[in-house]
Short mmCIF file of C-alpha atoms and ligand atoms in Angstrom, two decimals:
data_model
loop_
_atom_site.label_atom_id
_atom_site.label_comp_id
_atom_site.label_asym_id
_atom_site.label_seq_id
_atom_site.Cartn_x
_atom_site.Cartn_y
_atom_site.Cartn_z
CA UNK M 1 11.64 15.61 8.68
CA UNK M 2 13.99 15.91 5.70
CA UNK M 3 12.87 15.01 2.21
CA UNK M 4 15.64 12.62 1.25
CA UNK M 5 13.94 11.09 -1.77
CA UNK M 6 13.92 14.38 -3.69
CA UNK M 7 14.82 16.03 -6.00
CA UNK M 8 13.06 14.06 -8.71
CA UNK M 9 14.09 14.67 -12.28
CA UNK M 10 12.04 13.58 -15.27
CA UNK M 11 13.77 13.78 -18.63
CA UNK M 12 11.85 13.14 -21.81
CA UNK M 13 9.36 11.13 -19.79
CA UNK M 14 6.45 9.72 -21.81
CA UNK M 15 3.44 7.53 -21.17
CA UNK M 16 1.26 5.76 -23.68
CA UNK M 17 -1.96 3.78 -23.79
CA UNK M 18 -2.49 1.24 -26.57
CA UNK M 19 0.46 2.68 -28.46
CA UNK M 20 -0.92 6.22 -28.32
CA UNK M 21 1.11 8.80 -26.42
CA UNK M 22 -0.95 10.46 -23.70
CA UNK M 23 1.85 12.29 -21.87
CA UNK M 24 5.15 13.89 -22.68
CA UNK M 25 7.89 14.12 -23.44
CA UNK M 26 8.07 15.84 -20.05
CA UNK M 27 11.14 17.48 -18.54
CA UNK M 28 10.51 18.37 -14.93
CA UNK M 29 12.34 18.71 -11.64
CA UNK M 30 10.60 18.54 -8.28
CA UNK M 31 12.67 20.07 -5.51
CA UNK M 32 12.92 19.07 -1.88
CA UNK M 33 10.34 21.42 -0.40
CA UNK M 34 7.10 23.14 -1.17
CA UNK M 35 3.65 22.51 -2.57
CA UNK M 36 3.59 21.90 -6.30
CA UNK M 37 0.23 22.40 -7.97
CA UNK M 38 -0.30 20.60 -11.26
CA UNK M 39 -2.90 22.46 -13.28
CA UNK M 40 -4.30 22.41 -16.79
CA UNK M 41 -7.52 21.70 -18.66
CA UNK M 42 -9.33 18.37 -18.61
CA UNK M 43 -7.36 15.68 -20.40
CA UNK M 44 -4.11 17.66 -20.13
CA UNK M 45 -2.38 14.69 -18.50
CA UNK M 46 -2.43 15.70 -14.81
CA UNK M 47 -3.58 12.32 -13.56
CA UNK M 48 -1.20 10.50 -15.88
CA UNK M 49 1.77 12.57 -14.70
CA UNK M 50 1.02 11.99 -11.01
CA UNK M 51 0.49 8.26 -11.52
CA UNK M 52 3.69 8.05 -13.50
CA UNK M 53 5.63 9.69 -10.67
CA UNK M 54 4.09 7.25 -8.20
CA UNK M 55 4.71 4.20 -10.36
CA UNK M 56 1.05 3.46 -11.06
CA UNK M 57 1.44 4.43 -14.72
CA UNK M 58 4.14 2.72 -16.74
CA UNK M 59 6.68 5.10 -18.21
CA UNK M 60 7.17 4.32 -21.88
CA UNK M 61 10.22 6.49 -22.52
CA UNK M 62 12.72 8.89 -20.97
CA UNK M 63 14.15 8.73 -17.49
CA UNK M 64 12.93 9.22 -13.94
CA UNK M 65 15.59 9.86 -11.34
CA UNK M 66 15.09 10.12 -7.61
CA UNK M 67 17.71 11.14 -5.07
CA UNK M 68 17.51 7.55 -3.79
CA UNK M 69 16.65 4.18 -5.28
CA UNK M 70 13.21 3.99 -6.83
CA UNK M 71 11.92 1.41 -4.33
CA UNK M 72 13.00 3.55 -1.40
CA UNK M 73 11.44 6.59 -3.07
CA UNK M 74 8.12 4.82 -3.61
CA UNK M 75 8.00 3.55 -0.04
CA UNK M 76 8.29 7.13 1.21
CA UNK M 77 5.31 8.38 -0.84
CA UNK M 78 1.59 8.19 -0.48
CA UNK M 79 -1.12 8.81 -3.07
CA UNK M 80 -4.59 10.28 -2.70
CA UNK M 81 -7.00 9.37 -5.48
CA UNK M 82 -9.74 11.57 -6.84
CA UNK M 83 -12.16 8.80 -5.84
CA UNK M 84 -10.90 7.31 -2.57
CA UNK M 85 -10.50 3.53 -2.61
CA UNK M 86 -12.78 2.14 0.08
CA UNK M 87 -11.71 -1.15 1.52
CA UNK M 88 -14.68 -3.29 2.59
CA UNK M 89 -13.94 -2.62 6.22
CA UNK M 90 -14.75 -0.12 8.92
CA UNK M 91 -13.29 3.38 8.76
CA UNK M 92 -10.92 2.50 11.56
CA UNK M 93 -9.79 -0.70 9.85
CA UNK M 94 -9.18 1.16 6.60
CA UNK M 95 -6.73 3.40 8.42
CA UNK M 96 -5.33 0.57 10.52
CA UNK M 97 -4.61 -1.45 7.39
CA UNK M 98 -2.07 1.09 6.14
CA UNK M 99 -0.62 1.61 9.61
CA UNK M 100 -0.06 -2.10 10.18
CA UNK M 101 1.75 -2.46 6.86
CA UNK M 102 4.26 0.10 8.08
CA UNK M 103 4.47 -0.41 11.82
CA UNK M 104 3.17 -3.94 12.31
CA UNK M 105 0.38 -4.99 14.64
CA UNK M 106 0.83 -3.57 18.12
CA UNK M 107 -0.95 -1.52 20.74
CA UNK M 108 1.28 1.41 19.78
CA UNK M 109 0.00 1.13 16.20
CA UNK M 110 -3.57 1.06 17.52
CA UNK M 111 -2.91 4.24 19.50
CA UNK M 112 -1.53 5.99 16.41
CA UNK M 113 -4.64 4.90 14.47
CA UNK M 114 -6.93 6.32 17.15
CA UNK M 115 -4.91 9.50 17.15
CA UNK M 116 -5.37 9.94 13.40
CA UNK M 117 -9.09 9.21 13.61
CA UNK M 118 -9.36 12.15 16.01
CA UNK M 119 -7.12 14.36 13.88
CA UNK M 120 -9.25 13.99 10.77
CA UNK M 121 -12.46 14.26 12.79
CA UNK M 122 -13.93 10.80 12.17
CA UNK M 123 -14.37 9.68 15.77
CA UNK M 124 -18.14 9.29 15.41
CA UNK M 125 -17.82 7.25 12.21
CA UNK M 126 -14.83 5.09 13.19
CA UNK M 127 -16.82 1.87 13.60
CA UNK M 128 -18.98 2.34 10.51
CA UNK M 129 -18.26 0.73 7.15
CA UNK M 130 -16.18 3.07 5.00
CA UNK M 131 -18.88 2.92 2.34
CA UNK M 132 -21.30 4.71 4.67
CA UNK M 133 -19.18 7.89 4.68
CA UNK M 134 -19.96 11.06 2.76
CA UNK M 135 -17.59 12.25 0.02
CA UNK M 136 -15.72 14.61 2.32
CA UNK M 137 -15.44 12.03 5.08
CA UNK M 138 -14.12 9.46 2.62
CA UNK M 139 -11.36 11.80 1.53
CA UNK M 140 -10.47 12.56 5.15
CA UNK M 141 -10.25 8.84 5.82
CA UNK M 142 -8.00 8.47 2.78
CA UNK M 143 -5.80 11.29 4.09
CA UNK M 144 -5.46 9.62 7.48
CA UNK M 145 -4.64 6.34 5.73
CA UNK M 146 -1.95 8.09 3.68
CA UNK M 147 -0.46 10.39 6.31
CA UNK M 148 -0.35 7.81 9.11
CA UNK M 149 2.66 6.28 7.36
CA UNK M 150 4.46 9.63 7.61
CA UNK M 151 5.31 9.87 3.91
CA UNK M 152 7.98 12.36 2.86
CA UNK M 153 5.90 13.18 -0.19
CA UNK M 154 2.15 13.14 -0.64
CA UNK M 155 0.74 13.06 -4.16
CA UNK M 156 -2.90 14.07 -4.57
CA UNK M 157 -5.04 13.85 -7.69
CA UNK M 158 -7.81 16.46 -7.51
CA UNK M 159 -8.62 15.46 -3.93
CA UNK M 160 -11.44 17.98 -3.54
CA UNK M 161 -12.96 17.71 -7.02
CA UNK M 162 -16.22 16.21 -5.77
CA UNK M 163 -16.40 18.00 -2.42
CA UNK M 164 -18.49 20.87 -1.11
CA UNK M 165 -16.93 24.03 0.32
CA UNK M 166 -16.87 22.93 3.93
CA UNK M 167 -15.26 19.56 3.16
CA UNK M 168 -12.74 21.25 0.89
CA UNK M 169 -11.76 23.59 3.73
CA UNK M 170 -11.36 20.63 6.11
CA UNK M 171 -9.23 18.74 3.63
CA UNK M 172 -7.07 21.79 3.01
CA UNK M 173 -6.61 22.25 6.76
CA UNK M 174 -5.29 18.69 7.02
CA UNK M 175 -2.97 19.35 4.07
CA UNK M 176 -1.63 22.58 5.58
CA UNK M 177 -0.98 20.70 8.80
CA UNK M 178 1.01 18.12 6.84
CA UNK M 179 2.96 20.89 5.10
CA UNK M 180 3.72 22.41 8.48
CA UNK M 181 5.33 19.10 9.38
CA UNK M 182 7.47 19.28 6.21
CA UNK M 183 5.50 16.90 4.04
CA UNK M 184 6.22 17.61 0.38
CA UNK M 185 2.96 17.96 -1.58
CA UNK M 186 2.40 17.47 -5.28
CA UNK M 187 -1.23 17.84 -6.22
CA UNK M 188 -3.44 18.46 -9.20
CA UNK M 189 -6.48 20.65 -9.08
CA UNK M 190 -8.91 22.39 -11.37
CA UNK M 191 -9.68 24.88 -8.61
CA UNK M 192 -7.50 27.96 -9.23
CA UNK M 193 -8.46 29.37 -5.84
CA UNK M 194 -7.03 26.23 -4.27
CA UNK M 195 -3.90 26.48 -6.42
CA UNK M 196 -3.35 30.04 -5.16
CA UNK M 197 -4.14 29.14 -1.54
CA UNK M 198 -1.85 26.15 -1.30
CA UNK M 199 0.66 26.28 -4.13
CA UNK M 200 4.26 27.41 -3.89
CA UNK M 201 5.04 26.16 -7.40
CA UNK M 202 3.00 25.55 -10.50
CA UNK M 203 3.28 22.99 -13.25
CA UNK M 204 1.01 23.94 -16.12
CA UNK M 205 0.13 21.04 -18.40
CA UNK M 206 -1.60 21.19 -21.76
CA UNK M 207 -2.02 18.38 -24.29
CA UNK M 208 0.34 16.16 -22.34
CA UNK M 209 3.13 18.73 -22.35
CA UNK M 210 4.56 20.96 -19.62
CA UNK M 211 4.01 24.50 -20.90
CA UNK M 212 5.17 26.34 -17.81
CA UNK M 213 6.75 25.72 -14.44
CA UNK M 214 7.82 28.09 -11.70
CA UNK M 215 6.84 29.90 -8.52
CA UNK M 216 3.07 30.23 -8.08
CA UNK M 217 3.07 33.98 -7.52
CA UNK M 218 4.83 34.73 -10.78
CA UNK M 219 2.66 32.31 -12.69
CA UNK M 220 -0.62 33.82 -11.60
CA UNK M 221 0.48 37.42 -12.15
CA UNK M 222 2.65 37.00 -15.24
CA UNK M 223 1.99 33.79 -17.16
CA UNK M 224 4.64 33.34 -19.84
CA UNK M 225 2.74 31.42 -22.50
CA UNK M 226 -0.42 32.32 -24.43
CA UNK M 227 -1.88 28.94 -23.41
CA UNK M 228 -1.42 29.64 -19.69
CA UNK M 229 -2.78 33.14 -20.12
CA UNK M 230 -5.84 31.81 -21.90
CA UNK M 231 -6.29 29.10 -19.24
CA UNK M 232 -6.13 31.64 -16.41
CA UNK M 233 -8.59 33.86 -18.24
CA UNK M 234 -11.01 30.97 -18.26
CA UNK M 235 -10.88 30.57 -22.05
CA UNK M 236 -11.52 27.12 -23.46
CA UNK M 237 -8.26 25.49 -24.52
CA UNK M 238 -8.36 22.99 -27.37
CA UNK F 1 -48.94 -40.45 -7.32
CA UNK F 2 -49.30 -42.99 -4.53
CA UNK F 3 -45.57 -43.61 -4.72
CA UNK F 4 -44.85 -39.95 -4.16
CA UNK F 5 -47.32 -39.76 -1.27
CA UNK F 6 -45.88 -42.89 0.27
CA UNK F 7 -42.40 -41.43 -0.18
CA UNK F 8 -43.35 -38.20 1.53
CA UNK F 9 -45.05 -40.00 4.39
CA UNK F 10 -42.17 -42.40 4.81
CA UNK F 11 -39.65 -39.56 4.69
CA UNK F 12 -41.50 -37.86 7.55
CA UNK F 13 -41.72 -41.14 9.39
CA UNK F 14 -37.99 -41.81 8.98
CA UNK F 15 -37.16 -38.28 10.07
CA UNK F 16 -39.52 -38.25 13.05
CA UNK F 17 -38.30 -41.59 14.31
CA UNK F 18 -34.68 -40.57 13.61
CA UNK F 19 -34.22 -43.81 11.71
CA UNK F 20 -30.69 -45.06 12.51
CA UNK F 21 -29.87 -46.06 8.92
CA UNK F 22 -31.01 -42.69 7.60
CA UNK F 23 -28.99 -40.86 10.26
CA UNK F 24 -25.96 -42.98 9.56
CA UNK F 25 -26.12 -42.42 5.78
CA UNK F 26 -26.78 -38.71 6.19
CA UNK F 27 -23.93 -38.31 8.66
CA UNK F 28 -21.55 -40.11 6.30
CA UNK F 29 -22.67 -37.97 3.38
CA UNK F 30 -22.00 -34.85 5.40
CA UNK F 31 -18.67 -36.10 6.72
CA UNK F 32 -17.37 -37.01 3.27
CA UNK F 33 -18.66 -33.90 1.53
CA UNK F 34 -17.68 -31.41 4.25
CA UNK F 35 -14.18 -32.85 4.38
CA UNK F 36 -13.90 -32.59 0.60
CA UNK F 37 -15.29 -29.03 0.66
CA UNK F 38 -12.80 -27.92 3.31
CA UNK F 39 -9.86 -29.37 1.38
CA UNK F 40 -11.09 -28.06 -1.99
CA UNK F 41 -11.68 -24.60 -0.51
CA UNK F 42 -8.20 -24.52 1.00
CA UNK F 43 -6.79 -25.34 -2.45
CA UNK F 44 -9.25 -23.65 -4.80
CA UNK F 45 -9.86 -20.29 -3.13
CA UNK F 46 -6.22 -19.17 -2.82
CA UNK F 47 -5.54 -20.41 -6.34
CA UNK F 48 -8.55 -18.62 -7.82
CA UNK F 49 -7.68 -15.37 -6.04
CA UNK F 50 -4.05 -15.74 -7.06
CA UNK F 51 -5.18 -16.07 -10.69
CA UNK F 52 -7.11 -12.81 -10.40
CA UNK F 53 -4.07 -11.06 -8.94
CA UNK F 54 -1.31 -12.11 -11.28
CA UNK F 55 -0.55 -11.57 -14.92
CA UNK F 56 1.71 -14.21 -16.37
CA UNK F 57 2.34 -15.77 -19.74
CA UNK F 58 0.35 -18.99 -19.25
CA UNK F 59 -2.56 -17.25 -17.55
CA UNK F 60 -5.12 -17.64 -20.31
CA UNK F 61 -4.13 -21.25 -20.82
CA UNK F 62 -4.40 -21.89 -17.08
CA UNK F 63 -7.91 -20.43 -17.00
CA UNK F 64 -8.88 -22.50 -20.05
CA UNK F 65 -7.56 -25.64 -18.37
CA UNK F 66 -9.42 -24.74 -15.19
CA UNK F 67 -12.67 -24.39 -17.12
CA UNK F 68 -12.05 -27.65 -18.92
CA UNK F 69 -11.42 -29.41 -15.60
CA UNK F 70 -14.65 -27.92 -14.30
CA UNK F 71 -16.50 -29.65 -17.13
CA UNK F 72 -14.94 -33.05 -16.50
CA UNK F 73 -17.67 -35.70 -16.25
CA UNK F 74 -17.59 -36.91 -12.61
CA UNK F 75 -17.87 -40.48 -13.81
CA UNK F 76 -14.56 -40.11 -15.66
CA UNK F 77 -12.96 -38.61 -12.55
CA UNK F 78 -14.25 -41.63 -10.66
CA UNK F 79 -12.72 -43.97 -13.22
CA UNK F 80 -9.33 -42.22 -13.05
CA UNK F 81 -9.28 -42.22 -9.26
CA UNK F 82 -10.29 -45.89 -9.36
CA UNK F 83 -7.35 -46.71 -11.62
CA UNK F 84 -4.97 -44.77 -9.38
CA UNK F 85 -6.14 -46.45 -6.19
CA UNK F 86 -6.75 -49.99 -7.44
CA UNK F 87 -4.35 -52.75 -6.44
CA UNK F 88 -2.41 -52.48 -9.68
CA UNK F 89 -2.45 -48.67 -9.67
CA UNK F 90 0.36 -46.37 -8.47
CA UNK F 91 -1.32 -45.76 -5.11
CA UNK F 92 -2.63 -49.30 -4.71
CA UNK F 93 -0.49 -50.00 -1.66
CA UNK F 94 -2.42 -47.38 0.30
CA UNK F 95 -5.50 -49.61 0.20
CA UNK F 96 -7.82 -46.68 -0.21
CA UNK F 97 -10.22 -48.02 -2.82
CA UNK F 98 -13.78 -48.44 -1.51
CA UNK F 99 -13.16 -46.24 1.52
CA UNK F 100 -14.61 -42.82 2.41
CA UNK F 101 -11.12 -41.41 1.77
CA UNK F 102 -11.32 -42.47 -1.87
CA UNK F 103 -14.68 -40.72 -2.13
CA UNK F 104 -13.21 -37.57 -0.60
CA UNK F 105 -10.34 -37.64 -3.09
CA UNK F 106 -12.76 -37.94 -6.02
CA UNK F 107 -14.94 -35.11 -4.72
CA UNK F 108 -11.93 -32.85 -4.15
CA UNK F 109 -10.87 -33.39 -7.76
CA UNK F 110 -14.38 -32.64 -9.00
CA UNK F 111 -15.07 -29.46 -7.00
CA UNK F 112 -11.65 -27.79 -6.66
CA UNK F 113 -11.73 -26.41 -10.24
CA UNK F 114 -15.29 -25.20 -9.67
CA UNK F 115 -14.36 -23.44 -6.44
CA UNK F 116 -11.21 -21.96 -7.99
CA UNK F 117 -13.14 -20.69 -10.99
CA UNK F 118 -15.87 -19.01 -8.94
CA UNK F 119 -13.26 -17.58 -6.55
CA UNK F 120 -11.40 -16.18 -9.55
CA UNK F 121 -14.52 -14.47 -10.88
CA UNK F 122 -15.49 -13.16 -7.45
CA UNK F 123 -12.10 -11.64 -6.69
CA UNK F 124 -11.53 -9.99 -10.08
CA UNK F 125 -13.97 -7.23 -9.24
CA UNK F 126 -12.46 -6.69 -5.81
CA UNK F 127 -8.96 -6.55 -7.26
CA UNK F 128 -10.08 -3.93 -9.78
CA UNK F 129 -11.32 -1.87 -6.82
CA UNK F 130 -8.25 -2.40 -4.64
CA UNK F 131 -5.51 -2.44 -7.28
CA UNK F 132 -4.35 1.18 -7.12
CA UNK F 133 -4.46 1.39 -3.33
CA UNK F 134 -2.63 -1.87 -2.66
CA UNK F 135 0.06 -1.06 -5.23
CA UNK F 136 0.39 2.45 -3.79
CA UNK F 137 0.77 1.06 -0.26
CA UNK F 138 3.62 -1.12 -1.47
CA UNK F 139 2.02 -4.41 -0.46
CA UNK F 140 3.76 -7.68 -1.27
CA UNK F 141 2.03 -10.28 -3.45
CA UNK F 142 1.36 -12.34 -0.37
CA UNK F 143 -0.24 -9.42 1.46
CA UNK F 144 -2.45 -8.72 -1.56
CA UNK F 145 -3.58 -12.34 -1.68
CA UNK F 146 -4.45 -12.39 2.02
CA UNK F 147 -6.22 -9.03 1.79
CA UNK F 148 -8.35 -10.11 -1.17
CA UNK F 149 -9.29 -13.38 0.53
CA UNK F 150 -10.16 -11.66 3.79
CA UNK F 151 -12.06 -8.69 2.34
CA UNK F 152 -13.77 -10.92 -0.21
CA UNK F 153 -14.58 -13.69 2.23
CA UNK F 154 -18.32 -13.31 1.91
CA UNK F 155 -18.40 -13.58 -1.86
CA UNK F 156 -15.81 -16.36 -1.70
CA UNK F 157 -18.25 -18.25 0.49
CA UNK F 158 -20.47 -18.63 -2.55
CA UNK F 159 -17.67 -20.61 -4.21
CA UNK F 160 -17.47 -22.95 -1.24
CA UNK F 161 -21.25 -23.39 -1.17
CA UNK F 162 -21.39 -24.13 -4.89
CA UNK F 163 -18.73 -26.77 -4.24
CA UNK F 164 -20.85 -28.23 -1.45
CA UNK F 165 -23.91 -28.33 -3.67
CA UNK F 166 -22.04 -30.12 -6.42
CA UNK F 167 -20.36 -32.60 -4.08
CA UNK F 168 -23.35 -33.56 -1.94
CA UNK F 169 -25.42 -34.38 -5.01
CA UNK F 170 -22.69 -36.22 -6.90
CA UNK F 171 -23.20 -39.91 -7.51
CA UNK F 172 -21.18 -41.25 -10.46
CA UNK F 173 -17.65 -40.86 -9.14
CA UNK F 174 -18.27 -41.87 -5.54
CA UNK F 175 -20.24 -44.90 -6.67
CA UNK F 176 -17.18 -46.10 -8.61
CA UNK F 177 -14.49 -45.36 -6.02
CA UNK F 178 -16.63 -45.96 -2.91
CA UNK F 179 -18.52 -49.00 -4.10
CA UNK F 180 -21.70 -48.11 -2.17
CA UNK F 181 -20.83 -50.54 0.60
CA UNK F 182 -23.43 -50.73 3.36
CA UNK F 183 -22.25 -49.10 6.60
CA UNK F 184 -18.95 -48.11 5.03
CA UNK F 185 -19.30 -46.03 1.88
CA UNK F 186 -23.04 -45.75 1.30
CA UNK F 187 -24.13 -42.11 1.13
CA UNK F 188 -27.40 -40.38 0.29
CA UNK F 189 -26.94 -40.32 -3.48
CA UNK F 190 -25.66 -43.87 -3.85
CA UNK F 191 -28.37 -45.13 -1.52
CA UNK F 192 -31.03 -43.37 -3.62
CA UNK F 193 -29.56 -44.93 -6.72
CA UNK F 194 -29.58 -48.39 -5.14
CA UNK F 195 -33.11 -48.15 -3.72
CA UNK F 196 -34.40 -46.89 -7.07
CA UNK F 197 -32.83 -49.81 -8.93
CA UNK F 198 -34.41 -52.17 -6.42
CA UNK F 199 -37.79 -50.60 -7.16
CA UNK F 200 -37.94 -49.30 -3.62
CA UNK F 201 -39.22 -45.87 -4.67
CA UNK F 202 -40.58 -44.89 -1.29
CA UNK F 203 -37.26 -45.12 0.50
CA UNK F 204 -35.46 -43.57 -2.49
CA UNK F 205 -37.81 -40.61 -2.34
CA UNK F 206 -37.42 -40.34 1.42
CA UNK F 207 -33.65 -40.17 1.04
CA UNK F 208 -34.12 -37.68 -1.78
CA UNK F 209 -36.14 -35.37 0.43
CA UNK F 210 -33.42 -35.48 3.05
CA UNK F 211 -30.86 -34.59 0.37
CA UNK F 212 -32.97 -31.69 -0.86
CA UNK F 213 -33.57 -30.53 2.72
CA UNK F 214 -29.83 -30.56 3.32
CA UNK F 215 -29.13 -28.50 0.20
CA UNK F 216 -31.83 -25.99 1.06
CA UNK F 217 -30.52 -25.65 4.62
CA UNK F 218 -26.99 -24.93 3.46
CA UNK F 219 -28.14 -22.43 0.86
CA UNK F 220 -30.37 -20.75 3.40
CA UNK F 221 -27.42 -20.44 5.76
CA UNK F 222 -25.44 -18.81 2.99
CA UNK F 223 -28.28 -16.47 2.26
CA UNK F 224 -28.58 -15.44 5.91
CA UNK F 225 -24.82 -14.87 6.06
CA UNK F 226 -24.81 -12.66 2.99
CA UNK F 227 -27.95 -10.94 4.31
CA UNK F 228 -26.17 -9.80 7.46
CA UNK F 229 -23.42 -8.59 5.18
CA UNK F 230 -25.74 -6.42 3.13
CA UNK F 231 -27.29 -5.15 6.33
CA UNK F 232 -23.92 -3.75 7.29
CA UNK F 233 -23.51 -2.16 3.87
CA UNK F 234 -19.99 -3.37 3.20
N1 ADP K 301 -6.77 4.40 -19.92
C1 ADP K 301 -6.78 5.32 -20.92
N2 ADP K 301 -7.09 4.97 -22.17
C2 ADP K 301 -7.12 5.88 -23.16
N3 ADP K 301 -6.81 7.15 -23.00
C3 ADP K 301 -6.49 7.57 -21.77
C4 ADP K 301 -6.46 6.68 -20.66
N4 ADP K 301 -6.10 7.39 -19.57
C5 ADP K 301 -5.92 8.64 -19.98
N5 ADP K 301 -6.16 8.78 -21.30
C6 ADP K 301 -6.05 9.99 -22.09
O1 ADP K 301 -4.86 10.64 -21.72
C7 ADP K 301 -5.04 12.03 -21.65
C8 ADP K 301 -4.65 12.53 -20.29
O2 ADP K 301 -5.57 12.04 -19.33
P1 ADP K 301 -5.49 12.44 -17.80
O3 ADP K 301 -4.10 12.24 -17.33
O4 ADP K 301 -6.55 11.69 -17.09
O5 ADP K 301 -5.83 13.99 -17.86
P2 ADP K 301 -6.31 14.96 -16.69
O6 ADP K 301 -6.11 14.24 -15.38
O7 ADP K 301 -5.46 16.17 -16.82
O8 ADP K 301 -7.74 15.28 -16.95
C9 ADP K 301 -6.49 12.28 -21.99
O9 ADP K 301 -6.57 12.67 -23.33
C10 ADP K 301 -7.16 10.96 -21.79
O10 ADP K 301 -8.24 10.82 -22.67
MG1 MG K 302 -7.47 13.71 -13.90
#
């Protein structure tokens, strides 16, 4: 699978709430491949940046350019929220909902849904209401619902923030599997271990600004800014 | 007190003997009201959900108008429908005045705003929950509307039931446009009104108990329905 919607270039991109700027101006390019980890302290603007890329947050200034038209770009993305949205349906029907939007109602679609239920390990829970799932199971359902549409790019906002170690490992396994099938990941995390495990590139945000971008290895060994250094040292950033 | 006792006894007697007049009036009440409820639900629910889904310039005004319509005195609705349907009115040629159809029209006008308003309230919360996901999945407006109606169907049922409650107990408007004609447009409420004015309190009370029983039954049904819902933890 080729990532045709990328690269994405943000130039002077800003976002505001009630007239107050909460992000930017951000200059950023996301290339065609890899796993970009968006990191930074609480309130740095990680969620805002990801939502802005996905079109859930209105951009108040600057430009956002995809390799294709914005509608085509959006249709080839999926988003995983920190708190999964649970439709008032069974686990299976939550996943089927997304699949039917893309592939229509058919027995083939049903087979793909069943396949994904097995892949994310929710066979036992498939008939239960989504609300009966544990935190980890909910996120796995959300992943199936997102990945079943075979997005070129998956955006994730702290997907394991509320999960225990075992669930985090299971979620990461699903993500690595997606990466192996050339899905482009852009995700935020506050878990530096996770950023090291999964990230190929880093975007370091602080106070709504991009302080540093680049390959993950270089960032973790030789951060370029005092802010990033302090953040990696575990100091409290104001 | 004797009146009330007589009423209760007579109500039981009428029910046990399946009194033909009582059955006929009850059946007509149900036919008129259920028809009106089905039509008003088909109009009011999609409109209420649509209002929750869309931001547009006249939205606040629309909601204000909806609430104003909800507060319309039924008697005035009856008068307006009467004027529309009377010989000299714009729809006079249809010959609908003093027919069950006229009563259905009046009831639809009375309960559609109510149903739309409750449906609007009920679906706002669901839309807040679903908003990000449905936008992210690239759904069309139409798909969002259908999804909110389907996933919110149990809470939307409360709108329909409130409409039923209002319509089955309504008397002013249907008295005016139906005329309370024996064997044609006489329903529970208008019959109660007539029997009361004739001083026939026993029969009026008997009919009243039937009306109350009907309301309780419908509300109980709703309760059972929503109970099974909670049991499944949706
Ligand atoms: N709806 C909102 N109203 C007001 N301020 C907001 C809103 N959303 C985000 N912010 C502010 O924007 C900044 C960035 O928030 P966010 O993107 O959620 O940060 P992060 O995800 O990195 O913790 C924060 O200072 C936050 O308080
Ligand atoms: Mg956040």
